[in-house]
Amino acid sequence: DAKTTQPNSMESNEEEPVHLPCNHSTISGTDYIHWYRQLPSQGPEYVIHGLTSNVNNRMASLAIAEDRKSSTLILHRATLRDAAVYYCIQGSGAGSYQLTFGKGTKLSVIP
Amino acid sequence: ETGVTQTPRHLVMGMTNKKSLKCEQHLGHNAMYWYKQSAKKPLELMFVYSLEERVENNSVPSRFSPECPNSSHLFLHLHTLQPEDSALYLCASSQDGPSTNEKLFFGSGTQLSVL
């Protein structure tokens, strides 16, 4: 079973920031937090991942709580192409391939 | 374009047929994966190969048989499937493993319908 909890759906207006929350209360010290997104009719696409510090890349920012039990994916300016299902995944520790996907958050972007 | 190519994109087969799904990665990665995505269910990891050796097999029925002839190619051989096996089958690769610090690169999937 997925170890993370996300809202089923969220809406955002185009060109506004979006904050997608994720809870991962059972996370251990070596578990990374990954975010992927899946557009319709495509495979999942890597967005960002991190361990303790906040992370930024060209797609998004990842804000990780100090206790690491939650994180937030930040899209700085939502576009219509950002409409997708966003998955927050807690890696299950070194030595395992188990990135367990949950149901994710379906993000709708309103023009 | 993710560098991971899956063929065919769509496949319809009867329960008595034998078919194969193909995945090829052009990224020089050492690990490859098969995932299954059923309608309204999360992605399920089926098989993992690292340097052409199978390292994970998540209780998948024997009617699914993976093959990894080299680090760039991965196959999923299908035989005597059931209608409930209809799903999107996704292939992914990563640079190294095992590690959950790895980024996965997914193909677009094969949409399988079993009649």
mmCIF file of C-alpha atoms in Angstrom:
data_model
loop_
_atom_site.group_PDB
_atom_site.id
_atom_site.type_symbol
_atom_site.label_atom_id
_atom_site.label_comp_id
_atom_site.label_asym_id
_atom_site.label_seq_id
_atom_site.Cartn_x
_atom_site.Cartn_y
_atom_site.Cartn_z
ATOM 1 C CA ASP A 1 0.000 0.000 0.000
ATOM 2 C CA ALA A 2 1.025 3.567 -0.636
ATOM 3 C CA LYS A 3 2.587 5.232 2.375
ATOM 4 C CA THR A 4 1.521 8.749 1.450
ATOM 5 C CA THR A 5 -1.755 10.642 1.706
ATOM 6 C CA GLN A 6 -2.827 13.214 -0.876
ATOM 7 C CA PRO A 7 -6.109 14.999 -1.658
ATOM 8 C CA ASN A 8 -7.998 13.302 -4.456
ATOM 9 C CA SER A 9 -8.347 16.451 -6.513
ATOM 10 C CA MET A 10 -7.474 20.138 -6.624
ATOM 11 C CA GLU A 11 -8.245 23.062 -8.881
ATOM 12 C CA SER A 12 -6.139 26.035 -9.820
ATOM 13 C CA ASN A 13 -6.551 29.049 -12.003
ATOM 14 C CA GLU A 14 -4.170 29.413 -14.889
ATOM 15 C CA GLU A 15 -1.007 31.414 -14.165
ATOM 16 C CA GLU A 16 -1.497 31.160 -10.402
ATOM 17 C CA PRO A 17 0.747 29.173 -8.038
ATOM 18 C CA VAL A 18 -0.351 25.720 -6.974
ATOM 19 C CA HIS A 19 0.563 24.020 -3.710
ATOM 20 C CA LEU A 20 0.012 20.264 -3.730
ATOM 21 C CA PRO A 21 0.241 18.748 -0.229
ATOM 22 C CA CYS A 22 1.382 15.279 0.774
ATOM 23 C CA ASN A 23 1.571 13.523 4.142
ATOM 24 C CA HIS A 24 4.141 10.798 4.746
ATOM 25 C CA SER A 25 4.068 10.291 8.496
ATOM 26 C CA THR A 26 5.882 6.919 8.453
ATOM 27 C CA ILE A 27 8.910 8.192 6.586
ATOM 28 C CA SER A 28 12.315 7.024 7.795
ATOM 29 C CA GLY A 29 15.590 8.891 7.709
ATOM 30 C CA THR A 30 16.775 7.392 4.417
ATOM 31 C CA ASP A 31 13.492 7.560 2.473
ATOM 32 C CA TYR A 32 13.409 10.054 -0.356
ATOM 33 C CA ILE A 33 10.244 11.899 -1.315
ATOM 34 C CA HIS A 34 9.475 11.745 -5.019
ATOM 35 C CA TRP A 35 6.904 13.510 -7.140
ATOM 36 C CA TYR A 36 5.767 12.291 -10.527
ATOM 37 C CA ARG A 37 2.925 13.441 -12.716
ATOM 38 C CA GLN A 38 0.901 11.638 -15.332
ATOM 39 C CA LEU A 39 -0.762 13.422 -18.201
ATOM 40 C CA PRO A 40 -3.655 11.738 -20.001
ATOM 41 C CA SER A 41 -2.609 8.842 -22.224
ATOM 42 C CA GLN A 42 1.018 9.032 -21.111
ATOM 43 C CA GLY A 43 3.304 7.326 -18.650
ATOM 44 C CA PRO A 44 4.288 9.078 -15.432
ATOM 45 C CA GLU A 45 6.888 11.820 -15.704
ATOM 46 C CA TYR A 46 9.479 12.634 -13.039
ATOM 47 C CA VAL A 47 8.961 16.052 -11.459
ATOM 48 C CA ILE A 48 11.276 16.354 -8.467
ATOM 49 C CA HIS A 49 12.617 14.512 -5.445
ATOM 50 C CA GLY A 50 14.378 15.320 -2.205
ATOM 51 C CA LEU A 51 15.499 14.039 1.173
ATOM 52 C CA THR A 52 15.646 16.846 3.727
ATOM 53 C CA SER A 53 16.289 20.201 2.140
ATOM 54 C CA ASN A 54 13.926 22.091 -0.107
ATOM 55 C CA VAL A 55 14.615 21.454 -3.780
ATOM 56 C CA ASN A 56 14.081 23.504 -6.903
ATOM 57 C CA ASN A 57 14.242 22.638 -10.577
ATOM 58 C CA ARG A 58 12.868 24.046 -13.801
ATOM 59 C CA MET A 59 9.531 22.297 -13.309
ATOM 60 C CA ALA A 60 8.709 22.861 -9.667
ATOM 61 C CA SER A 61 9.839 23.350 -6.088
ATOM 62 C CA LEU A 62 9.623 20.837 -3.277
ATOM 63 C CA ALA A 63 9.175 22.103 0.252
ATOM 64 C CA ILE A 64 9.840 19.482 2.927
ATOM 65 C CA ALA A 65 8.663 19.984 6.479
ATOM 66 C CA GLU A 66 11.306 20.059 9.185
ATOM 67 C CA ASP A 67 10.047 16.779 10.681
ATOM 68 C CA ARG A 68 9.810 15.325 7.147
ATOM 69 C CA LYS A 69 6.304 14.023 7.773
ATOM 70 C CA SER A 70 4.845 16.180 5.048
ATOM 71 C CA SER A 71 5.870 17.984 1.902
ATOM 72 C CA THR A 72 4.422 20.356 -0.669
ATOM 73 C CA LEU A 73 4.964 20.423 -4.397
ATOM 74 C CA ILE A 74 4.843 23.979 -5.681
ATOM 75 C CA LEU A 75 4.097 24.860 -9.292
ATOM 76 C CA HIS A 76 4.916 28.538 -9.497
ATOM 77 C CA ARG A 77 2.600 29.421 -12.393
ATOM 78 C CA ALA A 78 0.086 26.798 -13.437
ATOM 79 C CA THR A 79 -0.505 26.322 -17.141
ATOM 80 C CA LEU A 80 -3.097 24.225 -18.908
ATOM 81 C CA ARG A 81 -0.343 21.701 -19.660
ATOM 82 C CA ASP A 82 0.110 21.143 -15.934
ATOM 83 C CA ALA A 83 -3.299 19.471 -15.678
ATOM 84 C CA ALA A 84 -2.400 15.938 -14.639
ATOM 85 C CA VAL A 85 -2.440 13.439 -11.796
ATOM 86 C CA TYR A 86 0.386 14.216 -9.371
ATOM 87 C CA TYR A 87 1.849 11.376 -7.330
ATOM 88 C CA CYS A 88 3.769 11.846 -4.102
ATOM 89 C CA ILE A 89 5.842 8.770 -3.336
ATOM 90 C CA GLN A 90 7.841 7.778 -0.304
ATOM 91 C CA GLY A 91 10.790 5.645 -1.245
ATOM 92 C CA SER A 92 10.990 2.536 0.873
ATOM 93 C CA GLY A 93 14.657 2.763 1.805
ATOM 94 C CA ALA A 94 17.980 1.729 0.339
ATOM 95 C CA GLY A 95 18.188 -1.672 -1.276
ATOM 96 C CA SER A 96 14.671 -1.684 -2.658
ATOM 97 C CA TYR A 97 13.035 -0.640 -5.890
ATOM 98 C CA GLN A 98 9.668 -0.153 -4.290
ATOM 99 C CA LEU A 99 8.466 3.250 -5.356
ATOM 100 C CA THR A 100 4.840 2.603 -4.439
ATOM 101 C CA PHE A 101 2.419 4.837 -6.294
ATOM 102 C CA GLY A 102 -0.841 5.860 -4.636
ATOM 103 C CA LYS A 103 -3.902 7.351 -6.293
ATOM 104 C CA GLY A 104 -2.382 10.820 -6.516
ATOM 105 C CA THR A 105 -4.015 14.239 -6.785
ATOM 106 C CA LYS A 106 -5.817 15.123 -9.972
ATOM 107 C CA LEU A 107 -5.024 18.752 -10.722
ATOM 108 C CA SER A 108 -7.408 20.705 -12.913
ATOM 109 C CA VAL A 109 -6.279 24.062 -14.312
ATOM 110 C CA ILE A 110 -9.000 26.558 -15.117
ATOM 111 C CA PRO A 111 -8.340 29.001 -17.971
ATOM 112 C CA GLU B 1 10.233 11.902 -25.665
ATOM 113 C CA THR B 2 11.541 10.187 -22.540
ATOM 114 C CA GLY B 3 14.029 7.860 -24.212
ATOM 115 C CA VAL B 4 11.891 4.836 -23.372
ATOM 116 C CA THR B 5 9.913 3.382 -26.276
ATOM 117 C CA GLN B 6 7.148 0.842 -25.906
ATOM 118 C CA THR B 7 5.482 -1.152 -28.678
ATOM 119 C CA PRO B 8 2.770 -1.713 -29.537
ATOM 120 C CA ARG B 9 0.820 1.268 -28.157
ATOM 121 C CA HIS B 10 -2.426 -0.698 -28.268
ATOM 122 C CA LEU B 11 -3.050 -4.435 -28.233
ATOM 123 C CA VAL B 12 -6.243 -6.458 -28.322
ATOM 124 C CA MET B 13 -5.924 -10.170 -27.686
ATOM 125 C CA GLY B 14 -8.082 -13.159 -26.961
ATOM 126 C CA MET B 15 -7.646 -15.239 -23.850
ATOM 127 C CA THR B 16 -5.954 -18.050 -25.772
ATOM 128 C CA ASN B 17 -3.467 -15.842 -27.624
ATOM 129 C CA LYS B 18 0.220 -15.400 -26.971
ATOM 130 C CA LYS B 19 1.654 -11.928 -27.431
ATOM 131 C CA SER B 20 4.665 -9.944 -26.311
ATOM 132 C CA LEU B 21 5.140 -6.349 -25.234
ATOM 133 C CA LYS B 22 8.436 -4.702 -26.063
ATOM 134 C CA CYS B 23 10.324 -1.931 -24.331
ATOM 135 C CA GLU B 24 13.549 -0.288 -25.441
ATOM 136 C CA GLN B 25 15.487 2.403 -23.615
ATOM 137 C CA HIS B 26 18.018 4.669 -25.312
ATOM 138 C CA LEU B 27 19.392 6.202 -22.121
ATOM 139 C CA GLY B 28 22.188 3.812 -21.206
ATOM 140 C CA HIS B 29 20.391 2.848 -18.014
ATOM 141 C CA ASN B 30 21.102 -0.308 -16.050
ATOM 142 C CA ALA B 31 17.700 -1.022 -14.508
ATOM 143 C CA MET B 32 14.332 -1.642 -16.186
ATOM 144 C CA TYR B 33 10.836 -2.137 -14.774
ATOM 145 C CA TRP B 34 7.367 -3.314 -15.718
ATOM 146 C CA TYR B 35 4.379 -1.619 -14.068
ATOM 147 C CA LYS B 36 0.679 -2.349 -14.480
ATOM 148 C CA GLN B 37 -1.940 0.407 -14.288
ATOM 149 C CA SER B 38 -5.536 -0.793 -14.138
ATOM 150 C CA ALA B 39 -8.455 1.574 -14.456
ATOM 151 C CA LYS B 40 -8.953 3.540 -11.259
ATOM 152 C CA LYS B 41 -6.152 1.689 -9.449
ATOM 153 C CA PRO B 42 -2.632 2.832 -8.590
ATOM 154 C CA LEU B 43 0.389 1.694 -10.539
ATOM 155 C CA GLU B 44 1.572 -1.734 -9.472
ATOM 156 C CA LEU B 45 5.204 -2.778 -9.792
ATOM 157 C CA MET B 46 5.432 -6.149 -11.527
ATOM 158 C CA PHE B 47 9.096 -6.870 -12.294
ATOM 159 C CA VAL B 48 12.483 -5.234 -11.909
ATOM 160 C CA TYR B 49 15.699 -6.041 -13.746
ATOM 161 C CA SER B 50 19.116 -4.713 -12.843
ATOM 162 C CA LEU B 51 22.003 -5.432 -15.206
ATOM 163 C CA GLU B 52 19.787 -8.009 -16.930
ATOM 164 C CA GLU B 53 19.135 -9.943 -13.716
ATOM 165 C CA ARG B 54 15.643 -10.066 -12.249
ATOM 166 C CA VAL B 55 15.774 -8.546 -8.776
ATOM 167 C CA GLU B 56 12.093 -8.137 -7.951
ATOM 168 C CA ASN B 57 9.021 -10.189 -8.755
ATOM 169 C CA ASN B 58 5.940 -8.940 -6.983
ATOM 170 C CA SER B 59 3.756 -12.066 -6.873
ATOM 171 C CA VAL B 60 2.779 -11.745 -10.512
ATOM 172 C CA PRO B 61 0.828 -14.642 -12.087
ATOM 173 C CA SER B 62 2.880 -16.961 -14.282
ATOM 174 C CA ARG B 63 0.851 -15.971 -17.346
ATOM 175 C CA PHE B 64 3.115 -12.908 -17.373
ATOM 176 C CA SER B 65 6.701 -13.796 -18.236
ATOM 177 C CA PRO B 66 9.404 -11.108 -18.427
ATOM 178 C CA GLU B 67 12.596 -11.286 -20.422
ATOM 179 C CA CYS B 68 15.583 -8.943 -20.403
ATOM 180 C CA PRO B 69 18.076 -10.017 -23.094
ATOM 181 C CA ASN B 70 20.284 -6.966 -22.578
ATOM 182 C CA SER B 71 20.232 -3.753 -20.589
ATOM 183 C CA SER B 72 18.436 -1.844 -23.356
ATOM 184 C CA HIS B 73 15.550 -4.211 -24.018
ATOM 185 C CA LEU B 74 12.773 -5.613 -21.888
ATOM 186 C CA PHE B 75 9.916 -7.858 -22.959
ATOM 187 C CA LEU B 76 6.735 -9.000 -21.290
ATOM 188 C CA HIS B 77 5.427 -12.246 -22.740
ATOM 189 C CA LEU B 78 1.700 -12.799 -22.317
ATOM 190 C CA HIS B 79 -0.244 -16.052 -22.573
ATOM 191 C CA THR B 80 -3.712 -17.237 -21.572
ATOM 192 C CA LEU B 81 -4.597 -13.886 -20.068
ATOM 193 C CA GLN B 82 -7.872 -13.061 -18.347
ATOM 194 C CA PRO B 83 -10.157 -10.088 -19.053
ATOM 195 C CA GLU B 84 -9.119 -8.589 -15.685
ATOM 196 C CA ASP B 85 -5.566 -8.317 -17.059
ATOM 197 C CA SER B 86 -6.750 -5.529 -19.337
ATOM 198 C CA ALA B 87 -4.709 -2.508 -18.301
ATOM 199 C CA LEU B 88 -2.023 -0.042 -19.295
ATOM 200 C CA TYR B 89 1.384 -1.728 -19.076
ATOM 201 C CA LEU B 90 4.208 0.690 -18.469
ATOM 202 C CA CYS B 91 7.913 0.186 -18.854
ATOM 203 C CA ALA B 92 10.430 2.342 -17.017
ATOM 204 C CA SER B 93 14.186 2.577 -16.647
ATOM 205 C CA SER B 94 16.625 4.139 -14.211
ATOM 206 C CA GLN B 95 20.351 4.805 -14.279
ATOM 207 C CA ASP B 96 21.350 2.556 -11.403
ATOM 208 C CA GLY B 97 19.830 0.634 -8.557
ATOM 209 C CA PRO B 98 18.790 -0.554 -6.157
ATOM 210 C CA SER B 99 18.132 2.805 -4.607
ATOM 211 C CA THR B 100 15.098 4.930 -4.074
ATOM 212 C CA ASN B 101 17.172 7.954 -4.971
ATOM 213 C CA GLU B 102 16.773 6.957 -8.593
ATOM 214 C CA LYS B 103 14.680 8.790 -11.157
ATOM 215 C CA LEU B 104 12.393 6.627 -13.231
ATOM 216 C CA PHE B 105 11.866 7.327 -16.917
ATOM 217 C CA PHE B 106 8.614 5.869 -18.215
ATOM 218 C CA GLY B 107 7.455 4.939 -21.665
ATOM 219 C CA SER B 108 3.982 5.833 -22.910
ATOM 220 C CA GLY B 109 2.690 2.358 -22.206
ATOM 221 C CA THR B 110 0.835 -0.383 -24.041
ATOM 222 C CA GLN B 111 -2.936 -0.321 -23.594
ATOM 223 C CA LEU B 112 -3.923 -3.971 -23.456
ATOM 224 C CA SER B 113 -7.461 -5.266 -23.889
ATOM 225 C CA VAL B 114 -8.158 -8.946 -23.277
ATOM 226 C CA LEU B 115 -11.395 -10.213 -24.805
#
